[in-house]
Amino acid sequence: MSVSPSLTPSAAADATAHGPTQAELLDFVRRTAADAELIASLPLDPEGRTWVRLEGPGGSEAWLIGWPPGTGTGWHDHAESVGAFLTASGELKEHSLTARLPSDGWKTLELTEGIDRERRLPTGKGRSFGRHHVHEVLNESTEEHAVSVHAYYPPLPQIRRYSRSGQVLRLEQVERPADWQ
């Protein structure tokens, strides 16, 4: 399944030449989330997240993701990719760090106080983010599935997964595209 909402000719040319911006990715996920037929077509599993890869603008990678009640991503980043995501149905919660972390060369970091941010993202709300953005996304509902649309550019080279205990963040695993496609 793929979706390709149209860009204006000049925006499409720019996205292809330089890759889509965070704003263009956010616009894409907003327009894609408004496609009720596409959102309803995602198979939902009561036990685990489901996903379908979509065709994103300008060579970006995009995903439609279903979130059963009580599921989440755990702490992770998207390496060198910028991205955007938007809740198409239900509500998601995002915990993120306001500080940019070093990209490589560490296994454990002690985080300073005051760098945590929390966002509620009900249906129709989303956000974009820059490189090395560390966050976790959760569906805290006990009854309702959530569905979201995500886009990344360049296509994800890796995802680093972290564990967190208080103010200590530990790098646990590095996933490559073959691990999730």
PDB file of C-alpha atoms in Angstrom:
ATOM      1  CA  MET A   1       0.000   0.000   0.000  1.00  0.00           C
ATOM      2  CA  SER A   2       1.325   3.441  -0.800  1.00  0.00           C
ATOM      3  CA  VAL A   3       0.062   6.955  -0.726  1.00  0.00           C
ATOM      4  CA  SER A   4       1.506   9.999  -2.415  1.00  0.00           C
ATOM      5  CA  PRO A   5      -0.341  13.222  -1.630  1.00  0.00           C
ATOM      6  CA  SER A   6       0.705  15.808  -4.181  1.00  0.00           C
ATOM      7  CA  LEU A   7       3.176  18.603  -3.640  1.00  0.00           C
ATOM      8  CA  THR A   8       3.175  21.751  -5.753  1.00  0.00           C
ATOM      9  CA  PRO A   9       5.616  21.427  -8.700  1.00  0.00           C
ATOM     10  CA  SER A  10       8.158  23.783  -7.110  1.00  0.00           C
ATOM     11  CA  ALA A  11       7.888  22.072  -3.695  1.00  0.00           C
ATOM     12  CA  ALA A  12       8.233  18.645  -5.335  1.00  0.00           C
ATOM     13  CA  ALA A  13      11.344  19.743  -7.243  1.00  0.00           C
ATOM     14  CA  ASP A  14      12.907  21.227  -4.104  1.00  0.00           C
ATOM     15  CA  ALA A  15      12.076  18.139  -2.014  1.00  0.00           C
ATOM     16  CA  THR A  16      13.698  15.904  -4.627  1.00  0.00           C
ATOM     17  CA  ALA A  17      16.810  18.084  -4.955  1.00  0.00           C
ATOM     18  CA  HIS A  18      17.414  18.682  -1.248  1.00  0.00           C
ATOM     19  CA  GLY A  19      15.043  16.358   0.529  1.00  0.00           C
ATOM     20  CA  PRO A  20      11.849  17.471   2.221  1.00  0.00           C
ATOM     21  CA  THR A  21      12.059  19.855   5.157  1.00  0.00           C
ATOM     22  CA  GLN A  22      10.536  19.190   8.569  1.00  0.00           C
ATOM     23  CA  ALA A  23       7.627  21.476   7.597  1.00  0.00           C
ATOM     24  CA  GLU A  24       7.050  19.548   4.353  1.00  0.00           C
ATOM     25  CA  LEU A  25       7.103  16.238   6.236  1.00  0.00           C
ATOM     26  CA  LEU A  26       4.601  17.614   8.753  1.00  0.00           C
ATOM     27  CA  ASP A  27       2.369  18.792   5.901  1.00  0.00           C
ATOM     28  CA  PHE A  28       2.604  15.315   4.322  1.00  0.00           C
ATOM     29  CA  VAL A  29       1.646  13.478   7.532  1.00  0.00           C
ATOM     30  CA  ARG A  30      -1.221  15.942   8.095  1.00  0.00           C
ATOM     31  CA  ARG A  31      -2.630  15.392   4.594  1.00  0.00           C
ATOM     32  CA  THR A  32      -2.114  11.624   4.787  1.00  0.00           C
ATOM     33  CA  ALA A  33      -3.830  11.393   8.190  1.00  0.00           C
ATOM     34  CA  ALA A  34      -6.845  13.162   6.673  1.00  0.00           C
ATOM     35  CA  ASP A  35      -7.343  10.211   4.267  1.00  0.00           C
ATOM     36  CA  ALA A  36     -10.036   8.388   6.260  1.00  0.00           C
ATOM     37  CA  GLU A  37     -10.092   5.426   3.876  1.00  0.00           C
ATOM     38  CA  LEU A  38      -6.345   4.882   4.224  1.00  0.00           C
ATOM     39  CA  ILE A  39      -6.460   5.176   8.016  1.00  0.00           C
ATOM     40  CA  ALA A  40      -9.373   2.709   8.214  1.00  0.00           C
ATOM     41  CA  SER A  41      -7.508   0.225   5.984  1.00  0.00           C
ATOM     42  CA  LEU A  42      -4.712  -0.389   8.523  1.00  0.00           C
ATOM     43  CA  PRO A  43      -5.116  -3.816  10.132  1.00  0.00           C
ATOM     44  CA  LEU A  44      -5.174  -3.394  13.918  1.00  0.00           C
ATOM     45  CA  ASP A  45      -3.840  -6.085  16.230  1.00  0.00           C
ATOM     46  CA  PRO A  46      -5.005  -6.083  19.866  1.00  0.00           C
ATOM     47  CA  GLU A  47      -1.617  -7.407  21.028  1.00  0.00           C
ATOM     48  CA  GLY A  48       1.006  -5.357  19.207  1.00  0.00           C
ATOM     49  CA  ARG A  49       1.703  -2.423  16.943  1.00  0.00           C
ATOM     50  CA  THR A  50       1.039  -2.834  13.229  1.00  0.00           C
ATOM     51  CA  TRP A  51       2.515  -0.808  10.408  1.00  0.00           C
ATOM     52  CA  VAL A  52       2.410  -0.298   6.663  1.00  0.00           C
ATOM     53  CA  ARG A  53       5.095   1.504   4.718  1.00  0.00           C
ATOM     54  CA  LEU A  54       3.903   4.458   2.652  1.00  0.00           C
ATOM     55  CA  GLU A  55       5.460   6.412  -0.186  1.00  0.00           C
ATOM     56  CA  GLY A  56       6.703   9.668   1.309  1.00  0.00           C
ATOM     57  CA  PRO A  57       7.532  12.899  -0.534  1.00  0.00           C
ATOM     58  CA  GLY A  58      10.928  13.577  -2.085  1.00  0.00           C
ATOM     59  CA  GLY A  59      12.501  10.208  -1.267  1.00  0.00           C
ATOM     60  CA  SER A  60      11.392  10.214   2.368  1.00  0.00           C
ATOM     61  CA  GLU A  61      10.342   7.138   4.308  1.00  0.00           C
ATOM     62  CA  ALA A  62       6.798   7.091   5.688  1.00  0.00           C
ATOM     63  CA  TRP A  63       4.770   4.726   7.860  1.00  0.00           C
ATOM     64  CA  LEU A  64       1.178   4.265   8.968  1.00  0.00           C
ATOM     65  CA  ILE A  65       1.276   2.784  12.489  1.00  0.00           C
ATOM     66  CA  GLY A  66      -1.453   1.238  14.637  1.00  0.00           C
ATOM     67  CA  TRP A  67      -1.094   1.364  18.426  1.00  0.00           C
ATOM     68  CA  PRO A  68      -3.131  -0.990  20.612  1.00  0.00           C
ATOM     69  CA  PRO A  69      -4.073   0.295  24.072  1.00  0.00           C
ATOM     70  CA  GLY A  70      -1.090   0.435  26.422  1.00  0.00           C
ATOM     71  CA  THR A  71       1.660   0.168  23.795  1.00  0.00           C
ATOM     72  CA  GLY A  72       4.684   2.363  23.156  1.00  0.00           C
ATOM     73  CA  THR A  73       8.006   2.614  21.410  1.00  0.00           C
ATOM     74  CA  GLY A  74      10.406   2.901  24.309  1.00  0.00           C
ATOM     75  CA  TRP A  75      13.099   5.594  24.205  1.00  0.00           C
ATOM     76  CA  HIS A  76      14.768   5.897  20.788  1.00  0.00           C
ATOM     77  CA  ASP A  77      16.100   8.303  18.175  1.00  0.00           C
ATOM     78  CA  HIS A  78      16.157   8.396  14.381  1.00  0.00           C
ATOM     79  CA  ALA A  79      19.884   9.083  13.933  1.00  0.00           C
ATOM     80  CA  GLU A  80      20.562  11.636  11.170  1.00  0.00           C
ATOM     81  CA  SER A  81      16.973  11.794   9.916  1.00  0.00           C
ATOM     82  CA  VAL A  82      14.538  14.653  10.460  1.00  0.00           C
ATOM     83  CA  GLY A  83      10.914  13.676  10.809  1.00  0.00           C
ATOM     84  CA  ALA A  84       7.310  14.376  11.610  1.00  0.00           C
ATOM     85  CA  PHE A  85       4.388  12.418  12.968  1.00  0.00           C
ATOM     86  CA  LEU A  86       0.716  13.066  13.542  1.00  0.00           C
ATOM     87  CA  THR A  87      -2.057  11.206  15.342  1.00  0.00           C
ATOM     88  CA  ALA A  88      -4.720  10.210  12.813  1.00  0.00           C
ATOM     89  CA  SER A  89      -7.061   8.646  15.388  1.00  0.00           C
ATOM     90  CA  GLY A  90      -7.015   8.191  19.147  1.00  0.00           C
ATOM     91  CA  GLU A  91      -4.428   9.969  21.263  1.00  0.00           C
ATOM     92  CA  LEU A  92      -0.695   9.511  21.691  1.00  0.00           C
ATOM     93  CA  LYS A  93       1.670  10.921  24.285  1.00  0.00           C
ATOM     94  CA  GLU A  94       5.280  11.835  23.593  1.00  0.00           C
ATOM     95  CA  HIS A  95       8.074  12.157  26.144  1.00  0.00           C
ATOM     96  CA  SER A  96      11.144  13.831  24.683  1.00  0.00           C
ATOM     97  CA  LEU A  97      14.413  15.433  25.709  1.00  0.00           C
ATOM     98  CA  THR A  98      15.010  19.114  24.999  1.00  0.00           C
ATOM     99  CA  ALA A  99      18.794  18.706  24.878  1.00  0.00           C
ATOM    100  CA  ARG A 100      20.698  17.374  21.900  1.00  0.00           C
ATOM    101  CA  LEU A 101      22.677  14.299  22.869  1.00  0.00           C
ATOM    102  CA  PRO A 102      26.027  13.337  21.404  1.00  0.00           C
ATOM    103  CA  SER A 103      25.385  11.149  18.359  1.00  0.00           C
ATOM    104  CA  ASP A 104      28.105   8.556  18.965  1.00  0.00           C
ATOM    105  CA  GLY A 105      30.779   7.417  21.379  1.00  0.00           C
ATOM    106  CA  TRP A 106      28.729   6.877  24.523  1.00  0.00           C
ATOM    107  CA  LYS A 107      26.830   4.065  26.220  1.00  0.00           C
ATOM    108  CA  THR A 108      25.515   5.807  29.350  1.00  0.00           C
ATOM    109  CA  LEU A 109      24.620   9.443  29.975  1.00  0.00           C
ATOM    110  CA  GLU A 110      23.429  11.187  33.099  1.00  0.00           C
ATOM    111  CA  LEU A 111      20.753  13.660  32.049  1.00  0.00           C
ATOM    112  CA  THR A 112      20.422  17.042  33.715  1.00  0.00           C
ATOM    113  CA  GLU A 113      17.201  18.065  35.418  1.00  0.00           C
ATOM    114  CA  GLY A 114      14.684  20.042  33.406  1.00  0.00           C
ATOM    115  CA  ILE A 115      15.304  18.583  29.945  1.00  0.00           C
ATOM    116  CA  ASP A 116      12.153  16.444  29.841  1.00  0.00           C
ATOM    117  CA  ARG A 117       9.172  17.507  27.768  1.00  0.00           C
ATOM    118  CA  GLU A 118       5.759  15.864  27.559  1.00  0.00           C
ATOM    119  CA  ARG A 119       3.185  16.370  24.787  1.00  0.00           C
ATOM    120  CA  ARG A 120      -0.321  15.007  24.336  1.00  0.00           C
ATOM    121  CA  LEU A 121      -1.155  14.471  20.686  1.00  0.00           C
ATOM    122  CA  PRO A 122      -4.893  13.884  20.206  1.00  0.00           C
ATOM    123  CA  THR A 123      -6.397  13.208  16.776  1.00  0.00           C
ATOM    124  CA  GLY A 124      -5.172  15.802  14.274  1.00  0.00           C
ATOM    125  CA  LYS A 125      -2.165  16.944  16.327  1.00  0.00           C
ATOM    126  CA  GLY A 126       1.419  16.230  15.395  1.00  0.00           C
ATOM    127  CA  ARG A 127       4.913  17.600  15.388  1.00  0.00           C
ATOM    128  CA  SER A 128       8.143  17.671  13.482  1.00  0.00           C
ATOM    129  CA  PHE A 129      11.629  17.130  14.880  1.00  0.00           C
ATOM    130  CA  GLY A 130      15.273  17.447  13.946  1.00  0.00           C
ATOM    131  CA  ARG A 131      18.204  15.072  13.810  1.00  0.00           C
ATOM    132  CA  HIS A 132      19.077  13.078  16.941  1.00  0.00           C
ATOM    133  CA  HIS A 133      15.666  13.751  18.532  1.00  0.00           C
ATOM    134  CA  VAL A 134      15.310  11.327  21.470  1.00  0.00           C
ATOM    135  CA  HIS A 135      11.768  10.413  22.486  1.00  0.00           C
ATOM    136  CA  GLU A 136       9.255   7.737  23.325  1.00  0.00           C
ATOM    137  CA  VAL A 137       5.695   7.598  22.029  1.00  0.00           C
ATOM    138  CA  LEU A 138       2.863   5.927  23.967  1.00  0.00           C
ATOM    139  CA  ASN A 139      -0.796   5.050  23.613  1.00  0.00           C
ATOM    140  CA  GLU A 140      -1.861   5.345  27.252  1.00  0.00           C
ATOM    141  CA  SER A 141      -5.502   4.515  26.544  1.00  0.00           C
ATOM    142  CA  THR A 142      -6.745   1.341  28.178  1.00  0.00           C
ATOM    143  CA  GLU A 143      -9.490   0.856  25.582  1.00  0.00           C
ATOM    144  CA  GLU A 144      -8.843   2.683  22.304  1.00  0.00           C
ATOM    145  CA  HIS A 145      -6.410   1.993  19.476  1.00  0.00           C
ATOM    146  CA  ALA A 146      -4.513   4.972  18.086  1.00  0.00           C
ATOM    147  CA  VAL A 147      -3.259   5.351  14.514  1.00  0.00           C
ATOM    148  CA  SER A 148      -0.477   7.697  13.427  1.00  0.00           C
ATOM    149  CA  VAL A 149       1.419   8.712  10.295  1.00  0.00           C
ATOM    150  CA  HIS A 150       5.218   9.166  10.387  1.00  0.00           C
ATOM    151  CA  ALA A 151       7.720  10.444   7.794  1.00  0.00           C
ATOM    152  CA  TYR A 152      11.532  10.661   7.899  1.00  0.00           C
ATOM    153  CA  TYR A 153      14.228  12.095   5.641  1.00  0.00           C
ATOM    154  CA  PRO A 154      16.641  10.763   4.768  1.00  0.00           C
ATOM    155  CA  PRO A 155      15.129   7.263   5.056  1.00  0.00           C
ATOM    156  CA  LEU A 156      16.083   5.874   8.453  1.00  0.00           C
ATOM    157  CA  PRO A 157      19.695   4.636   8.441  1.00  0.00           C
ATOM    158  CA  GLN A 158      19.247   3.269  11.963  1.00  0.00           C
ATOM    159  CA  ILE A 159      17.267   3.610  15.157  1.00  0.00           C
ATOM    160  CA  ARG A 160      19.097   3.702  18.464  1.00  0.00           C
ATOM    161  CA  ARG A 161      17.085   2.253  21.366  1.00  0.00           C
ATOM    162  CA  TYR A 162      17.671   3.373  24.938  1.00  0.00           C
ATOM    163  CA  SER A 163      16.645   2.362  28.434  1.00  0.00           C
ATOM    164  CA  ARG A 164      16.014   5.006  31.031  1.00  0.00           C
ATOM    165  CA  SER A 165      16.169   4.838  34.799  1.00  0.00           C
ATOM    166  CA  GLY A 166      15.584   8.222  36.407  1.00  0.00           C
ATOM    167  CA  GLN A 167      18.122  10.597  34.876  1.00  0.00           C
ATOM    168  CA  VAL A 168      20.306   7.824  33.403  1.00  0.00           C
ATOM    169  CA  LEU A 169      19.934   7.027  29.712  1.00  0.00           C
ATOM    170  CA  ARG A 170      21.652   3.903  28.369  1.00  0.00           C
ATOM    171  CA  LEU A 171      22.178   2.900  24.755  1.00  0.00           C
ATOM    172  CA  GLU A 172      20.825  -0.656  24.511  1.00  0.00           C
ATOM    173  CA  GLN A 173      20.567  -1.516  20.831  1.00  0.00           C
ATOM    174  CA  VAL A 174      21.128  -0.164  17.336  1.00  0.00           C
ATOM    175  CA  GLU A 175      18.609  -1.339  14.735  1.00  0.00           C
ATOM    176  CA  ARG A 176      19.148  -1.173  10.990  1.00  0.00           C
ATOM    177  CA  PRO A 177      16.422  -1.053   8.286  1.00  0.00           C
ATOM    178  CA  ALA A 178      16.542  -4.834   7.793  1.00  0.00           C
ATOM    179  CA  ASP A 179      15.376  -5.204  11.417  1.00  0.00           C
ATOM    180  CA  TRP A 180      11.975  -3.543  10.859  1.00  0.00           C
ATOM    181  CA  GLN A 181      11.109  -3.856   7.163  1.00  0.00           C
TER     182      GLN A 181
END
